[in-house]
Coordinates of C-alpha atoms in Angstrom, one line a residue:
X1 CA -9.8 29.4 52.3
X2 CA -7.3 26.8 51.5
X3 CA -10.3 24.5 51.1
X4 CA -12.1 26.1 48.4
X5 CA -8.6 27.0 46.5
X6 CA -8.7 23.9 46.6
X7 CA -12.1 23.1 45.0
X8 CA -11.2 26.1 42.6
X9 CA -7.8 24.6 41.2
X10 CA -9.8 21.2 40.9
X11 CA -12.2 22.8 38.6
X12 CA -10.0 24.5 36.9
X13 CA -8.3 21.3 36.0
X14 CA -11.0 19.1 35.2
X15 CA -12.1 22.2 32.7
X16 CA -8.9 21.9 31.0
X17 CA -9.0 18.6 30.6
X18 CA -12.2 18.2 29.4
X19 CA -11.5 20.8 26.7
X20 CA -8.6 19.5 25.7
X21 CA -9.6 16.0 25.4
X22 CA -12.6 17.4 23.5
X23 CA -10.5 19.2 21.1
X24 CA -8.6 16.4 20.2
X25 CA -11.0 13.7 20.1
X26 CA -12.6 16.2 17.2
X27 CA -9.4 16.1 15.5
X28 CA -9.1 12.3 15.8
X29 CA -12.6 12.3 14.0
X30 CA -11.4 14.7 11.1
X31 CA -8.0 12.6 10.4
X32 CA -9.7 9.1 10.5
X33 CA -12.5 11.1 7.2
X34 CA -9.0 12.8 5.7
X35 CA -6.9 9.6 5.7
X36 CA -9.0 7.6 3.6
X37 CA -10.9 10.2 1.8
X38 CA -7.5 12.0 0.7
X39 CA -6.5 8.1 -1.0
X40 CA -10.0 7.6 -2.3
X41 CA -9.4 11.1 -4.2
X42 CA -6.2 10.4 -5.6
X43 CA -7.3 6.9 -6.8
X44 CA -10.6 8.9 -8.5
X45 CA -8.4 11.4 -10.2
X46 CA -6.3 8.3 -11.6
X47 CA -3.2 8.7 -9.4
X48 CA -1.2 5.4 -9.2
X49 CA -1.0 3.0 -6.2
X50 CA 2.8 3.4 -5.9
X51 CA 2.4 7.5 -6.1
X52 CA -0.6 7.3 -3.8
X53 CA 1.8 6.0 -0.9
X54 CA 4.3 8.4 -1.8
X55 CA 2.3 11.2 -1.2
X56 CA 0.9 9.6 1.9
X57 CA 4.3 8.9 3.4
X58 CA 4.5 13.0 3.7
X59 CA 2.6 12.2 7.2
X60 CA 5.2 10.9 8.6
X61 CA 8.1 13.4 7.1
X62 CA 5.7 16.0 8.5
X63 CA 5.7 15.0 11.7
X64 CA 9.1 13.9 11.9
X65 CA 9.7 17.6 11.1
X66 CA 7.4 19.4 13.1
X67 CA 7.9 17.9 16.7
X68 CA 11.1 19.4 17.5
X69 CA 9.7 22.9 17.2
X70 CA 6.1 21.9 18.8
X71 CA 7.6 23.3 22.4
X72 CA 9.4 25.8 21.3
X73 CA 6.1 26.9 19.4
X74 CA 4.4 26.6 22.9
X75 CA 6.6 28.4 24.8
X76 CA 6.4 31.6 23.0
X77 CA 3.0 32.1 21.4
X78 CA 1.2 29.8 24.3
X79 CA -0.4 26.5 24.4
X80 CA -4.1 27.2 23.4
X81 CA -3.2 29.7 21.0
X82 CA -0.3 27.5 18.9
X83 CA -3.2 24.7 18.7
X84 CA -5.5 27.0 17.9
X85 CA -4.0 28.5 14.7
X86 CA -3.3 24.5 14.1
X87 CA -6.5 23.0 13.6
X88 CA -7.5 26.0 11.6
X89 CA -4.5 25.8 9.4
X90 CA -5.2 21.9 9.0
X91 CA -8.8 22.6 8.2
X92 CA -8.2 25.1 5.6
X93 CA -5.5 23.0 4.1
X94 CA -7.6 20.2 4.5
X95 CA -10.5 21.9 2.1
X96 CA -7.3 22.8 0.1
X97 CA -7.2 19.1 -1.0
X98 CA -10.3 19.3 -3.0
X99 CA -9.5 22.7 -5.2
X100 CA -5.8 21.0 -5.6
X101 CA -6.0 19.6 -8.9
X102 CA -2.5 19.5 -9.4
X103 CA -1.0 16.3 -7.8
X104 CA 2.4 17.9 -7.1
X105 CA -0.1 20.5 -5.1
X106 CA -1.0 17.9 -2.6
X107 CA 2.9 17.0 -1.6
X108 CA 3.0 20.5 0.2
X109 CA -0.5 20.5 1.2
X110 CA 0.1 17.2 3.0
X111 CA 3.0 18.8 5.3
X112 CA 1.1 21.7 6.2
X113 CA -1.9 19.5 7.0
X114 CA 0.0 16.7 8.8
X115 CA 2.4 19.2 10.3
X116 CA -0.3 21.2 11.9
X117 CA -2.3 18.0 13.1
X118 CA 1.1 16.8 14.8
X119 CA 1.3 19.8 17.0
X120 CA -1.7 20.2 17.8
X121 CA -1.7 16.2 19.3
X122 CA 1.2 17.3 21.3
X123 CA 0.0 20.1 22.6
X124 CA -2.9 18.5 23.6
X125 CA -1.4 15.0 24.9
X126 CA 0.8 17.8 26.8
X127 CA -2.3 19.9 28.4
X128 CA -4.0 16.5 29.4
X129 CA -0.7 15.1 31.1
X130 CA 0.4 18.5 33.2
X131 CA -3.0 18.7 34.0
X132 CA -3.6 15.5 35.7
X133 CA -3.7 14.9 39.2
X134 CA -0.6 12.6 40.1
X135 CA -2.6 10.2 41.8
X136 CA -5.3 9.5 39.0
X137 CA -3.2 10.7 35.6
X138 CA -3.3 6.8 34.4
X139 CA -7.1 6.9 34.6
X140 CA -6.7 10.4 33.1
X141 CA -4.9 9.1 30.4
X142 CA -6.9 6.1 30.0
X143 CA -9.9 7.9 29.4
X144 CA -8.3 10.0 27.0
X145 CA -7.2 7.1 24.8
X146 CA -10.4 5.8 25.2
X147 CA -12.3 8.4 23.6
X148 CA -9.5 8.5 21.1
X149 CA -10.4 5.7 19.7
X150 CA -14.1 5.9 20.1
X151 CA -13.1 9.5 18.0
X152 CA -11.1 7.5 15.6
X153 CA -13.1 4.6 14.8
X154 CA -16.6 6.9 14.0
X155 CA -14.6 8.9 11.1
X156 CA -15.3 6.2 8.7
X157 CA -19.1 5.9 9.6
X158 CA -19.5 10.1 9.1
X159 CA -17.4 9.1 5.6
X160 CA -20.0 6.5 5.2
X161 CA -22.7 9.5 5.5
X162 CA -20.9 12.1 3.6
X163 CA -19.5 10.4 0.6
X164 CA -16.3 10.1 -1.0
X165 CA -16.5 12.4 -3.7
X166 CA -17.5 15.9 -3.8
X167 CA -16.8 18.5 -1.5
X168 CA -19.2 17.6 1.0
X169 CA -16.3 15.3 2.8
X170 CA -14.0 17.9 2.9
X171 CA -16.2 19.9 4.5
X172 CA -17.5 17.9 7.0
X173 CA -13.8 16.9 8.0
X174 CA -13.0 20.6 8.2
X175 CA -16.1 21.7 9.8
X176 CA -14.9 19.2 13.3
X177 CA -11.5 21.0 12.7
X178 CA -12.8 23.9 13.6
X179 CA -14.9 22.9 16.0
X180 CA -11.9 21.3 17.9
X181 CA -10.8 25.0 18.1
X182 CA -14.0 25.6 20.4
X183 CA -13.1 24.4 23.4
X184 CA -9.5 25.3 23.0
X185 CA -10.2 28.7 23.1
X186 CA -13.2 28.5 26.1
X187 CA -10.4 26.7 28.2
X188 CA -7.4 29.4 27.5
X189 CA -7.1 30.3 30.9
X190 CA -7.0 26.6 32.3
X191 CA -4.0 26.2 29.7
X192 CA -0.9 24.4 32.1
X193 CA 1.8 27.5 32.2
X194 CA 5.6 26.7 30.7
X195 CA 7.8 28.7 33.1
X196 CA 11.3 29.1 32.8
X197 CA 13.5 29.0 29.9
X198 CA 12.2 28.1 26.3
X199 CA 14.1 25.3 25.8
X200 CA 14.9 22.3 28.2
X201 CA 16.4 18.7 27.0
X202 CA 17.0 18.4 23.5
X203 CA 14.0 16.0 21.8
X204 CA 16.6 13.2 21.2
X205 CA 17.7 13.4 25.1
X206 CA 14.8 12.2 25.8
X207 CA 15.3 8.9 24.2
X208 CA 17.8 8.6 26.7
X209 CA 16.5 10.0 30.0
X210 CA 13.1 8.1 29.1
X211 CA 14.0 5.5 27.0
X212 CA 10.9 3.0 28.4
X213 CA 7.8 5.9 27.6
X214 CA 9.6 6.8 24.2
X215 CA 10.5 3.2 23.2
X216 CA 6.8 2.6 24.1
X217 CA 6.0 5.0 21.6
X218 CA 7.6 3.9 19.0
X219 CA 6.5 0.3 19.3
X220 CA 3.0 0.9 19.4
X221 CA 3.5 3.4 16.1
X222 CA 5.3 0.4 14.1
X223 CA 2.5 -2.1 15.3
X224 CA -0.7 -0.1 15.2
X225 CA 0.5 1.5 11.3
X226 CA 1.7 -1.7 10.2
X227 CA -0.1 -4.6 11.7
X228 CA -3.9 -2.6 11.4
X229 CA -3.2 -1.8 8.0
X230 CA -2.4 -5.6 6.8
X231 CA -4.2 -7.5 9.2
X232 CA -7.1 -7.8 6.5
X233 CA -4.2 -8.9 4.1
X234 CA -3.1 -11.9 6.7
X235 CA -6.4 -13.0 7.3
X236 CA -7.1 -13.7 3.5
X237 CA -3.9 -15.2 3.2
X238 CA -5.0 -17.7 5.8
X239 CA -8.3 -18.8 4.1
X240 CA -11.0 -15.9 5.6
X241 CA -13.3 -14.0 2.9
X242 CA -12.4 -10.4 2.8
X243 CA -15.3 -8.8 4.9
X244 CA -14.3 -11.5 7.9
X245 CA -10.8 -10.7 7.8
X246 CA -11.9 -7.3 7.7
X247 CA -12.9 -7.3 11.2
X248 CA -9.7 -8.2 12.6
X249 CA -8.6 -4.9 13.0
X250 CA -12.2 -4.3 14.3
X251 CA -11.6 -7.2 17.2
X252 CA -7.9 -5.4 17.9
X253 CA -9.7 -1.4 17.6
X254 CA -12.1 -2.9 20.3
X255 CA -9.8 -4.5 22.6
X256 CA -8.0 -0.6 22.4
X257 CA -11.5 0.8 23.7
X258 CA -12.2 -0.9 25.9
X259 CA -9.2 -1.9 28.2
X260 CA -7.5 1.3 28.3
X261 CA -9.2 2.8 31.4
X262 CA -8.4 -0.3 33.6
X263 CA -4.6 -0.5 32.1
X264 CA -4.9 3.5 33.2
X265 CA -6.7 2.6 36.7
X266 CA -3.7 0.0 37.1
X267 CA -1.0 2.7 35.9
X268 CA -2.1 5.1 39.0
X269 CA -1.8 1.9 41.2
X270 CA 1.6 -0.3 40.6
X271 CA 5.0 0.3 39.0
X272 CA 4.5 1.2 35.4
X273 CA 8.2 0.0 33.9
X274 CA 6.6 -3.3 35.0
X275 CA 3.2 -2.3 33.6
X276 CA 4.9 -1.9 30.2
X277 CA 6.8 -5.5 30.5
X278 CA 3.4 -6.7 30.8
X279 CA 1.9 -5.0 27.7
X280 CA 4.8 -6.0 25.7
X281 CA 4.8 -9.4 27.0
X282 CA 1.2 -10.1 26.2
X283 CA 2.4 -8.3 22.2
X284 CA 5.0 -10.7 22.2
X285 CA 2.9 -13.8 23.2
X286 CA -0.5 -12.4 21.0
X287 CA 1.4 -12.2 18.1
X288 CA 3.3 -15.8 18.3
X289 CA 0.0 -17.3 18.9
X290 CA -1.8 -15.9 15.8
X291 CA -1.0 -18.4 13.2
X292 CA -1.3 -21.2 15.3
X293 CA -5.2 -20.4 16.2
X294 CA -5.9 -18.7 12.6
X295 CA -8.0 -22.2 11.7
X296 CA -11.0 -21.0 14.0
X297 CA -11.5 -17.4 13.3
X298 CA -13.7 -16.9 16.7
X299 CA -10.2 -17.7 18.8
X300 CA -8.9 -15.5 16.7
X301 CA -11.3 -12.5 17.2
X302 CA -10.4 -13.6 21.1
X303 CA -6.6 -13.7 20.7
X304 CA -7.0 -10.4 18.7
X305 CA -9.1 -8.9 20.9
X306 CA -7.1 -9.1 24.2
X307 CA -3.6 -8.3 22.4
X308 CA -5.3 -5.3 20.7
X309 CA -6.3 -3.9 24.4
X310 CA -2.6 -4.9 25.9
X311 CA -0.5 -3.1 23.0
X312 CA -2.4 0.3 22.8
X313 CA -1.6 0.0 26.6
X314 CA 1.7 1.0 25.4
X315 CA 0.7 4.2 24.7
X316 CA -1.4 4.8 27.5
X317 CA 1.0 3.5 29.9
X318 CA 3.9 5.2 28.1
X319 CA 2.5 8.7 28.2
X320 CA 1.6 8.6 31.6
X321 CA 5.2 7.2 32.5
X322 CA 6.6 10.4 31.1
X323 CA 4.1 12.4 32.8
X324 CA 5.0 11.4 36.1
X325 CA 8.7 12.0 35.5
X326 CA 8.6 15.6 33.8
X327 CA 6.9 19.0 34.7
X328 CA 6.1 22.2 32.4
X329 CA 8.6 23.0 29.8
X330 CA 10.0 19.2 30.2
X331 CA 7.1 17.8 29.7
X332 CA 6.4 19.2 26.1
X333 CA 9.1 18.4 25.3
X334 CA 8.7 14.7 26.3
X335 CA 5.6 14.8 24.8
X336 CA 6.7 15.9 21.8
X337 CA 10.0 13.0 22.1
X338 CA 7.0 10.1 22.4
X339 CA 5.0 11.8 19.3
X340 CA 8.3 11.7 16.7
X341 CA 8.9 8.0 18.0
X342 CA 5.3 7.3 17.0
X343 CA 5.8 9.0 13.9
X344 CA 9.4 6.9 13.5
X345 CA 7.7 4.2 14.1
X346 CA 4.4 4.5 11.7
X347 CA 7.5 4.8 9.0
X348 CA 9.3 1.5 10.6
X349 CA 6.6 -1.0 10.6
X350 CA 4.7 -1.1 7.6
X351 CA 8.2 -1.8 6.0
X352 CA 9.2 -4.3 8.1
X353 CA 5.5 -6.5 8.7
X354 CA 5.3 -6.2 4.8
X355 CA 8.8 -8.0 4.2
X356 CA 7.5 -10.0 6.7
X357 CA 4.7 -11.6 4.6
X358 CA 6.2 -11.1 1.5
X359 CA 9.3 -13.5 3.0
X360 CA 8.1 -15.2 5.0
X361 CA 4.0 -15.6 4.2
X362 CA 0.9 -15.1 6.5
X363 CA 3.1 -15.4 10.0
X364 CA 5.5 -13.5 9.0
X365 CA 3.3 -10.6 9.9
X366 CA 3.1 -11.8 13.6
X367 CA 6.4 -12.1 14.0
X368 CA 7.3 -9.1 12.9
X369 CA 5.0 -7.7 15.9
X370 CA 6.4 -10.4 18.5
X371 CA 10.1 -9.3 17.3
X372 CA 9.3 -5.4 18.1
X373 CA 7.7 -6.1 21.5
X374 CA 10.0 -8.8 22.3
X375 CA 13.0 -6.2 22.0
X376 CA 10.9 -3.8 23.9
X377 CA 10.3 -6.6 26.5
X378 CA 13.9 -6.9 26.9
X379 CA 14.6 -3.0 27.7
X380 CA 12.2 -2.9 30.2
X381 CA 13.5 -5.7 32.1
X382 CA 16.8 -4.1 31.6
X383 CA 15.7 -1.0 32.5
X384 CA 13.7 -2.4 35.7
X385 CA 17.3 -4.1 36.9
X386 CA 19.0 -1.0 36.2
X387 CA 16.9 1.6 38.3
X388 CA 16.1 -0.9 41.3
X389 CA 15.6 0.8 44.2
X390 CA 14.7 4.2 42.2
X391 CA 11.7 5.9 42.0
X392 CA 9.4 4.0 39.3
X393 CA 8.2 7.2 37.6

């Protein structure tokens, strides 16, 4: 008997992580169509550049103001259901983008949209973490960033398909909205239960109690916001035509595919504070060593390549930190402490990599990066010190 409970709570797992990795991996797909298309339709309808990026920056607001409430949310409505109503309300605010011909329309559009996305990533990166086996949540975690970015990075090829104009793109990007509701709803009962009382740590104590998987977050937020959108920009400045530096961020996006499972396998395996040193160590010395190899771009594809894998470790690593450390109610709530860090940090570095090349030229953009993960560096060697002897979750 107690072997097939057992093989029936193993099922039961494996169901819900497969639907909720599913279902988020479809969302992924849908905001790497919206991001672009929504700028492509304000630059068609004449908005201006500066305007553009204000309305864009509503992302971040939104999330920034959603993630305290994502658990709460949760708790009383459940976890299928809250992410349920999300990707509908993001897909029918997403369509809403098209019929808004008014610009100041697309301000509160953009918070509803982004709001409901947000929750709906911590719901899920929530679902995925209390689901995983102890033993192999790195590899869990792993392969969920994995298809993350395999989810993000065919977006712009189904944009390719559909077109930028019309409202063919909207619909196509709503359309996998919806269908990210699918296997939310066939998995309801393999949902991970919050017992207990409805509120645990504040978000902000989390920062605290966790400081290495929320810092993590953070860092990668300011780097992957920041560095992917002006790596293109640094590798004109350094002599490369515009479609080779282009495919910088394409060398960095495959590095993130395809060393996240191993960083994950290796997460299950040895002490993850030291796991992040690593990560952040590698960002620290990636980034230095940019400018110095930018004369042959091939060593640079290489350089890029590797550091791209080592930094989204960050977040792989990170989550799974946190999810060895918290259960239930704490959980989502560390969850949703990682995702407003990200968010933070999508609002951090674009400011601070732009003053970089604007100050100090090309490198300044790699410095910028090797400054973040050197600081990071630094707490987690702290932090390591400090805890010796403790339990490395």
């Amino acid at each position: 008997m107690d072997a097939l409970s057992a093989t029936v709570e193993k099922a039961r797992r494996l169901r819900g992580i497969a639907a909720a990795i599913s279902a988020i991996t479809a969302v992924g797909i849908a905001l790497s169509i919206s991001l672009p298309l929504l700028s492509l339709t304000l630059e068609a309808r004449g908005v201006s550049g500066t305007w553009i990026g204000i309305n864009t920056a509503m992302a971040g607001v939104a999330s920034l103001a959603v993630t305290p409430v994502a658990p709460g949310l949760a708790f009383r409505i459940g976890t299928s259901r809250t992410t349920f109503l999300c990707v509908v309300l993001a897909a029918i605010s997403l369509i809403g983008f098209h019929f808004a011909e008014a610009f100041w329309m697309w301000f509160p559009l953009r918070v509803v949209f982004h709001g409901a996305v947000t929750i709906a990533f911590i719901l899920s990166e929530y679902w995925i973490n209390a689901l995983a086996p102890d033993a192999r949540r790195g590899f869990v975690m792993g392969i969920y960033a994995t298809v993350l970015s395999i989810g993000f990075a065919t977006g712009p090829a189904i944009l390719n398909l559909a077109g930028t104009t019309g409202l063919v793109p909207f619909i196509a990007g709503a359309v996998l909205l919806v269908a990210a509701a699918v296997p939310v709803l066939l998995a309801r009962a393999d949902e991970p239960p919050l017992h207990g009382e409805e509120t645990s740590l504040p978000i902000l104590a989390y920062l605290v109690a966790a400081p290495l998987g929320t810092l993590a977050g953070l860092v990668f937020g300011a780097v992957e916001q920041g560095a992917l959108s002006l790596l293109p920009i640094f590798g004109i400045r350094v002599g490369f035509e515009p479609t080779d530096a282009a495919l910088l961020v394409s060398a960095v996006a495959l590095g993130n595919v395809l060393l996240q499972i191993p960083l994950g396998i290796a997460a299950d395996r040895y002490d993850r504070r030291w796991l992040l040193f690593v990560c952040a160590a590698i960002g620290t010395g990636g980034a230095l060593l940019m400018p110095p190899v930018s004369g042959s771009f091939p060593t640079l594809l290489l350089v890029l390549f590797v550091w791209g894998g080592f930094i989204a470790g960050l977040y792989t690593i990170g989550l799974t930190h946190l999810g060895a450390r918290y259960r239930g109610k704490e959980l989502a709530g560390a969850n949703a402490a990682f995702i407003m860090m990200y968010s933070t940090g999508m609002l951090i570095g674009p400011t601070l990599m732009g003053a970089g090349l604007t100050t100090v030229g090309p490198a300044g953009l790699p410095y910028a990066c090797a400054f973040l993960f050197a600081i990071f560096a630094l707490v987690a060697l702290y932090r390591i010190w400090s805890e010796r002897g403790r339990n490395p979750a």
